[in-house]
Amino acid sequence: MGTHLPSTEFDGTAVDDQREADAEAVMGEPAAQMVQLLGPDGKLGTDPVFSAYADKLTQEDLRGLYADMAAIRRFDVEATALQRQGQLALWVPLTGQEAAQIGSGRASQPQDYIFPTYREHGVALTRNVDLAELLRQFRGVSNGGWNPKDTNFHLYTLVLAAQTLHAVGYAMGIQRDQKLAAASDAAGRQPDAAVIAYFGDGASSEGDVHESMVFASSYKAPVVFFCQNNHWAISVPTNVQTRVPLSNRAKGYGFPGIRVDGNDVIAVHAVTEWALEHARQGNGPVLIEAFTYRVGAHTTADDPTKYRPSTEEDAWRAKDPLTRLEKYLRGQDLADDDFFAKVKADGDELAAYVRRTAHDLENPDIRQAFANVYAQAHPLVAEELAWFEEYSAGFAGGEESAGQAAKAGH
Amino acid sequence: MTTMTIAKAINEGLRATLAANPKSLLMGEDIGPLGGVYRVTDGLIGEFGPDRVVDTPLAESGIIGTAIGLALRGYSPVCEIQFDGFVFPGFNQITTQLAKMHARSHGNLTVPVVIRIPYGGGIGSVEHHSESPEALFAHTAGLRIITPSNPHDAYWMIQQAVECQDPVIIFEPKRRYWLKGDVDVQTPGPSEDPFKAHVLREGTDATVVAYGPLVPVALAAANAAAEDGRSVEVIDLRSISPIDFDTVTASVQKTGRLIVAHEAPTFGGIGGEIAARISERAFHSLEAPVIRVGGFHMPYPVAKVEEDYLPDIDRILEALDRALSY
Ligand SMILES: Cc1ncc(C[n+]2csc(CCOP(=O)(O)OP(=O)(O)O)c2C)c(N)n1
């Protein structure tokens, strides 16, 4: 991978230094150097491999990355407020992880397929998922909410790490599609595609992540594993999950592992673009560890003051991904006050849209649930639906009675 | 019409599927050059190559989970789990992911994954090689579960499972793999619908419902009962989810007595579900309580005593005596 820019940000000051020194002592293995291009001071450094990718970003792209990060942060604030007002059952905030998500999502191409966990709202934005639809699951009107086929952005997965295997299988399908297309003379051949599997540092301990990496490596599947190491799995710190930098694990599976400053949207974009190209070109998987931080709570049901000092949070706020890009854009005269005012106005508009739409999300009819248990007709489902219809009809008042029947259960 | 074993019939069924459907593929441990530990996939890698007959890493969750991804990409994977007791590392993927993908996507996604599991005892094996965990899967909505008891069904069911747009688990009665029978490879005939039960033997005094490995036992018990002048109807359930209650109900309405036999532990098993449904559906036809014949509530016992564990002809006849004594 060549050598990377010495970090201007983490040397000596990173809260994780002790844990890394620990790991080094345990494993006798140096921590992977972290790729960083844009420092917290807003200055752009160089990297022998990845600067070439950063150089491809136009001024428009850079402003777009900022606008996306600002939009998703605004969305996050709005969704948190909606939860507080009882409009959502739960919210999973992403503040602090905007660069990791927007940078990686924007590096993907439309033909790529994305498997998120449950916090990838920023990636969803880059895939043009209607953000109001993202709220369906949290409002309790759906276990999904959007059609993955429209955007190649899969449904959220709540069982940790399960989707990493789906991602590898999907990537194996892409390989087979390529062979079938080649065999059938390649008329109308699709562009090469890759898959990204998102997961967290906590999920990295699950067996499925291990199995997915074994499969991906064995078959050289075109998949990029994108681990957002936000330092906490609910209340448990990363050093309970691993004694080595997570990116180092890739070596054991036989593919490249890169640790990138996850608060540096330019570096994340560059590294992900490199990894996707690597995968699309048939060179097999890549693991990216985006070194970032969950600034707020794990979910709205959680209280971080119980398990971590606020100083840690403050230290990371100083590395904020938005502030850093704003400094760069202003420093390079790529954006002015008008631009930032416009971004803010757009954010407010998005928030208003989401608020309006969330309120309007209709409660489903439980008959829809009967309809989708199986793809093909199923006598037991038909029998139970018939029972339900008859039972509901026994109540006066239509709609309401169906709800009561649903509560009564069968 | 040709004669073959159940193992060979599944092999031929898989061959027909791979030939007909370029998007179908097999995945599992040792299914390539070895042909699987039961040789069910024998010779297929030579014909179809390693992209269609995939020797996977040793990882059940990996097999099922990647099969889900392949299905999402438009493929029809057929996974082999080496033995019943080893499906559990893949249980999470089957029950939390595979079974629910269609529902949670509002019908937008289908995952036509087939999982083949050799199951049941009677082969004198070591632990985890003789279990019948079908009820654990039948309880999960979104899965379909079938089990062939003869070569003709085996040949067609595997192909029908691959064609089905829902996930299908095929429990293959491993102690019957070498059972021979006629297979009509031209037409499935009455086996067209894999989710329908078959009345294998008509009778008037009682009905015995069995599936998979116990079907030959149930038939033998009915023959023995006939010598005592009792007319026993035998139903091969074939599908464990959904269960064809119409066929069972019609039979009980005729005979008035029902015995359900399976190898799995009686408690919490499929037999209990059948007993409950039939007492709801045919209460007034029943002359006796539905009697279940099954395994005991214990881990599958060591091989030297499995004969005492497995329901046999005598246990079914004893149940029949009890039913007729009401
Ligand atoms: C299999 C499983 N076990 C437990 C949980 C409960 N749980 C939800 S989130 C979480 C922590 C996940 O941490 P991490 O993977 O680091 O992701 P993050 O939420 O920090 O982005 C846990 C334990 C779960 N969803 N799935």
PDB file of C-alpha atoms in Angstrom, chain B residues 102-220:
ATOM      1  CA  HIS B 102     -39.481 -11.622   1.504  1.00  0.00           C
ATOM      2  CA  ALA B 103     -41.812 -10.312   4.203  1.00  0.00           C
ATOM      3  CA  ARG B 104     -39.631  -7.468   5.394  1.00  0.00           C
ATOM      4  CA  SER B 105     -39.060  -6.286   1.855  1.00  0.00           C
ATOM      5  CA  HIS B 106     -42.843  -6.092   1.323  1.00  0.00           C
ATOM      6  CA  GLY B 107     -42.526  -8.800  -1.303  1.00  0.00           C
ATOM      7  CA  ASN B 108     -39.927  -6.919  -3.329  1.00  0.00           C
ATOM      8  CA  LEU B 109     -37.207  -9.492  -2.729  1.00  0.00           C
ATOM      9  CA  THR B 110     -37.374 -13.239  -3.083  1.00  0.00           C
ATOM     10  CA  VAL B 111     -34.719 -15.613  -1.792  1.00  0.00           C
ATOM     11  CA  PRO B 112     -35.303 -18.999  -3.404  1.00  0.00           C
ATOM     12  CA  VAL B 113     -32.658 -20.814  -1.384  1.00  0.00           C
ATOM     13  CA  VAL B 114     -32.934 -24.574  -0.953  1.00  0.00           C
ATOM     14  CA  ILE B 115     -31.308 -26.270   2.023  1.00  0.00           C
ATOM     15  CA  ARG B 116     -30.813 -30.019   1.963  1.00  0.00           C
ATOM     16  CA  ILE B 117     -30.352 -31.664   5.349  1.00  0.00           C
ATOM     17  CA  PRO B 118     -29.773 -35.411   5.761  1.00  0.00           C
ATOM     18  CA  TYR B 119     -31.677 -36.171   8.960  1.00  0.00           C
ATOM     19  CA  GLY B 120     -32.778 -38.817  11.384  1.00  0.00           C
ATOM     20  CA  GLY B 121     -31.187 -41.802  13.044  1.00  0.00           C
ATOM     21  CA  GLY B 122     -30.952 -45.510  12.584  1.00  0.00           C
ATOM     22  CA  ILE B 123     -27.513 -45.558  11.045  1.00  0.00           C
ATOM     23  CA  GLY B 124     -25.527 -46.277  14.204  1.00  0.00           C
ATOM     24  CA  SER B 125     -23.684 -43.016  14.115  1.00  0.00           C
ATOM     25  CA  VAL B 126     -22.090 -40.766  16.710  1.00  0.00           C
ATOM     26  CA  GLU B 127     -23.788 -37.786  18.324  1.00  0.00           C
ATOM     27  CA  HIS B 128     -25.087 -34.885  16.182  1.00  0.00           C
ATOM     28  CA  HIS B 129     -25.487 -37.277  13.229  1.00  0.00           C
ATOM     29  CA  SER B 130     -28.984 -38.609  13.912  1.00  0.00           C
ATOM     30  CA  GLU B 131     -31.242 -35.750  14.881  1.00  0.00           C
ATOM     31  CA  SER B 132     -34.634 -34.618  13.606  1.00  0.00           C
ATOM     32  CA  PRO B 133     -34.803 -30.848  14.135  1.00  0.00           C
ATOM     33  CA  GLU B 134     -37.631 -30.162  11.678  1.00  0.00           C
ATOM     34  CA  ALA B 135     -39.978 -28.667  14.275  1.00  0.00           C
ATOM     35  CA  LEU B 136     -37.442 -25.970  15.094  1.00  0.00           C
ATOM     36  CA  PHE B 137     -37.689 -24.763  11.515  1.00  0.00           C
ATOM     37  CA  ALA B 138     -41.388 -25.439  10.992  1.00  0.00           C
ATOM     38  CA  HIS B 139     -42.134 -22.979  13.776  1.00  0.00           C
ATOM     39  CA  THR B 140     -40.576 -20.194  11.700  1.00  0.00           C
ATOM     40  CA  ALA B 141     -42.893 -18.505   9.224  1.00  0.00           C
ATOM     41  CA  GLY B 142     -41.419 -17.960   5.806  1.00  0.00           C
ATOM     42  CA  LEU B 143     -39.830 -21.379   5.416  1.00  0.00           C
ATOM     43  CA  ARG B 144     -41.229 -24.365   3.585  1.00  0.00           C
ATOM     44  CA  ILE B 145     -40.199 -27.821   4.709  1.00  0.00           C
ATOM     45  CA  ILE B 146     -40.577 -31.038   2.782  1.00  0.00           C
ATOM     46  CA  THR B 147     -39.284 -34.547   3.245  1.00  0.00           C
ATOM     47  CA  PRO B 148     -39.354 -37.306   0.659  1.00  0.00           C
ATOM     48  CA  SER B 149     -39.877 -40.910   1.667  1.00  0.00           C
ATOM     49  CA  ASN B 150     -39.296 -42.600  -1.679  1.00  0.00           C
ATOM     50  CA  PRO B 151     -37.133 -42.170  -4.786  1.00  0.00           C
ATOM     51  CA  HIS B 152     -39.867 -40.821  -7.050  1.00  0.00           C
ATOM     52  CA  ASP B 153     -40.676 -38.008  -4.631  1.00  0.00           C
ATOM     53  CA  ALA B 154     -36.991 -37.412  -4.007  1.00  0.00           C
ATOM     54  CA  TYR B 155     -36.342 -36.944  -7.721  1.00  0.00           C
ATOM     55  CA  TRP B 156     -39.171 -34.457  -8.182  1.00  0.00           C
ATOM     56  CA  MET B 157     -39.170 -32.698  -4.848  1.00  0.00           C
ATOM     57  CA  ILE B 158     -35.642 -31.405  -5.187  1.00  0.00           C
ATOM     58  CA  GLN B 159     -36.488 -29.889  -8.560  1.00  0.00           C
ATOM     59  CA  GLN B 160     -39.751 -28.451  -7.310  1.00  0.00           C
ATOM     60  CA  ALA B 161     -37.926 -26.973  -4.319  1.00  0.00           C
ATOM     61  CA  VAL B 162     -35.501 -25.145  -6.602  1.00  0.00           C
ATOM     62  CA  GLU B 163     -38.369 -23.802  -8.690  1.00  0.00           C
ATOM     63  CA  CYS B 164     -40.232 -22.567  -5.623  1.00  0.00           C
ATOM     64  CA  GLN B 165     -39.786 -18.847  -4.997  1.00  0.00           C
ATOM     65  CA  ASP B 166     -39.793 -19.361  -1.218  1.00  0.00           C
ATOM     66  CA  PRO B 167     -36.934 -20.816   0.814  1.00  0.00           C
ATOM     67  CA  VAL B 168     -37.329 -24.572   1.079  1.00  0.00           C
ATOM     68  CA  ILE B 169     -35.656 -26.965   3.482  1.00  0.00           C
ATOM     69  CA  ILE B 170     -35.565 -30.570   2.362  1.00  0.00           C
ATOM     70  CA  PHE B 171     -35.044 -33.006   5.176  1.00  0.00           C
ATOM     71  CA  GLU B 172     -33.645 -36.129   3.552  1.00  0.00           C
ATOM     72  CA  PRO B 173     -34.178 -39.343   5.533  1.00  0.00           C
ATOM     73  CA  LYS B 174     -30.602 -40.498   5.595  1.00  0.00           C
ATOM     74  CA  ARG B 175     -31.286 -44.069   6.665  1.00  0.00           C
ATOM     75  CA  ARG B 176     -33.477 -44.399   3.557  1.00  0.00           C
ATOM     76  CA  TYR B 177     -30.874 -43.051   1.114  1.00  0.00           C
ATOM     77  CA  TRP B 178     -30.360 -46.615  -0.144  1.00  0.00           C
ATOM     78  CA  LEU B 179     -34.040 -47.444  -0.392  1.00  0.00           C
ATOM     79  CA  LYS B 180     -34.860 -48.382  -3.967  1.00  0.00           C
ATOM     80  CA  GLY B 181     -37.988 -47.615  -5.868  1.00  0.00           C
ATOM     81  CA  ASP B 182     -39.463 -46.714  -9.227  1.00  0.00           C
ATOM     82  CA  VAL B 183     -38.949 -43.211 -10.543  1.00  0.00           C
ATOM     83  CA  ASP B 184     -40.857 -41.795 -13.471  1.00  0.00           C
ATOM     84  CA  VAL B 185     -38.431 -39.176 -14.728  1.00  0.00           C
ATOM     85  CA  GLN B 186     -40.869 -38.069 -17.414  1.00  0.00           C
ATOM     86  CA  THR B 187     -43.693 -36.871 -15.238  1.00  0.00           C
ATOM     87  CA  PRO B 188     -44.217 -36.271 -11.527  1.00  0.00           C
ATOM     88  CA  GLY B 189     -47.816 -37.495 -11.735  1.00  0.00           C
ATOM     89  CA  PRO B 190     -49.598 -37.089  -8.389  1.00  0.00           C
ATOM     90  CA  SER B 191     -46.315 -35.778  -6.953  1.00  0.00           C
ATOM     91  CA  GLU B 192     -46.781 -32.558  -8.896  1.00  0.00           C
ATOM     92  CA  ASP B 193     -47.447 -30.572  -5.731  1.00  0.00           C
ATOM     93  CA  PRO B 194     -44.700 -31.217  -3.168  1.00  0.00           C
ATOM     94  CA  PHE B 195     -46.766 -29.657  -0.410  1.00  0.00           C
ATOM     95  CA  LYS B 196     -49.596 -32.173  -0.633  1.00  0.00           C
ATOM     96  CA  ALA B 197     -49.851 -35.298   1.490  1.00  0.00           C
ATOM     97  CA  HIS B 198     -50.328 -38.706  -0.123  1.00  0.00           C
ATOM     98  CA  VAL B 199     -52.625 -41.431   1.068  1.00  0.00           C
ATOM     99  CA  LEU B 200     -50.368 -44.445   0.560  1.00  0.00           C
ATOM    100  CA  ARG B 201     -52.738 -47.075   1.819  1.00  0.00           C
ATOM    101  CA  GLU B 202     -56.462 -46.890   2.294  1.00  0.00           C
ATOM    102  CA  GLY B 203     -58.094 -48.052   5.492  1.00  0.00           C
ATOM    103  CA  THR B 204     -61.182 -47.604   7.650  1.00  0.00           C
ATOM    104  CA  ASP B 205     -60.262 -48.248  11.298  1.00  0.00           C
ATOM    105  CA  ALA B 206     -57.511 -45.718  11.952  1.00  0.00           C
ATOM    106  CA  THR B 207     -55.161 -43.308  10.215  1.00  0.00           C
ATOM    107  CA  VAL B 208     -51.409 -43.297  10.674  1.00  0.00           C
ATOM    108  CA  VAL B 209     -49.622 -40.141   9.568  1.00  0.00           C
ATOM    109  CA  ALA B 210     -45.862 -40.374   9.101  1.00  0.00           C
ATOM    110  CA  TYR B 211     -43.196 -38.711   7.024  1.00  0.00           C
ATOM    111  CA  GLY B 212     -39.669 -39.286   5.798  1.00  0.00           C
ATOM    112  CA  PRO B 213     -37.883 -42.182   7.466  1.00  0.00           C
ATOM    113  CA  LEU B 214     -40.955 -43.480   9.278  1.00  0.00           C
ATOM    114  CA  VAL B 215     -43.144 -43.955   6.230  1.00  0.00           C
ATOM    115  CA  PRO B 216     -41.897 -47.497   5.571  1.00  0.00           C
ATOM    116  CA  VAL B 217     -42.362 -48.246   9.293  1.00  0.00           C
ATOM    117  CA  ALA B 218     -45.944 -46.979   9.198  1.00  0.00           C
ATOM    118  CA  LEU B 219     -46.690 -49.088   6.124  1.00  0.00           C
ATOM    119  CA  ALA B 220     -45.202 -52.174   7.752  1.00  0.00           C
TER     120      ALA B 220
END
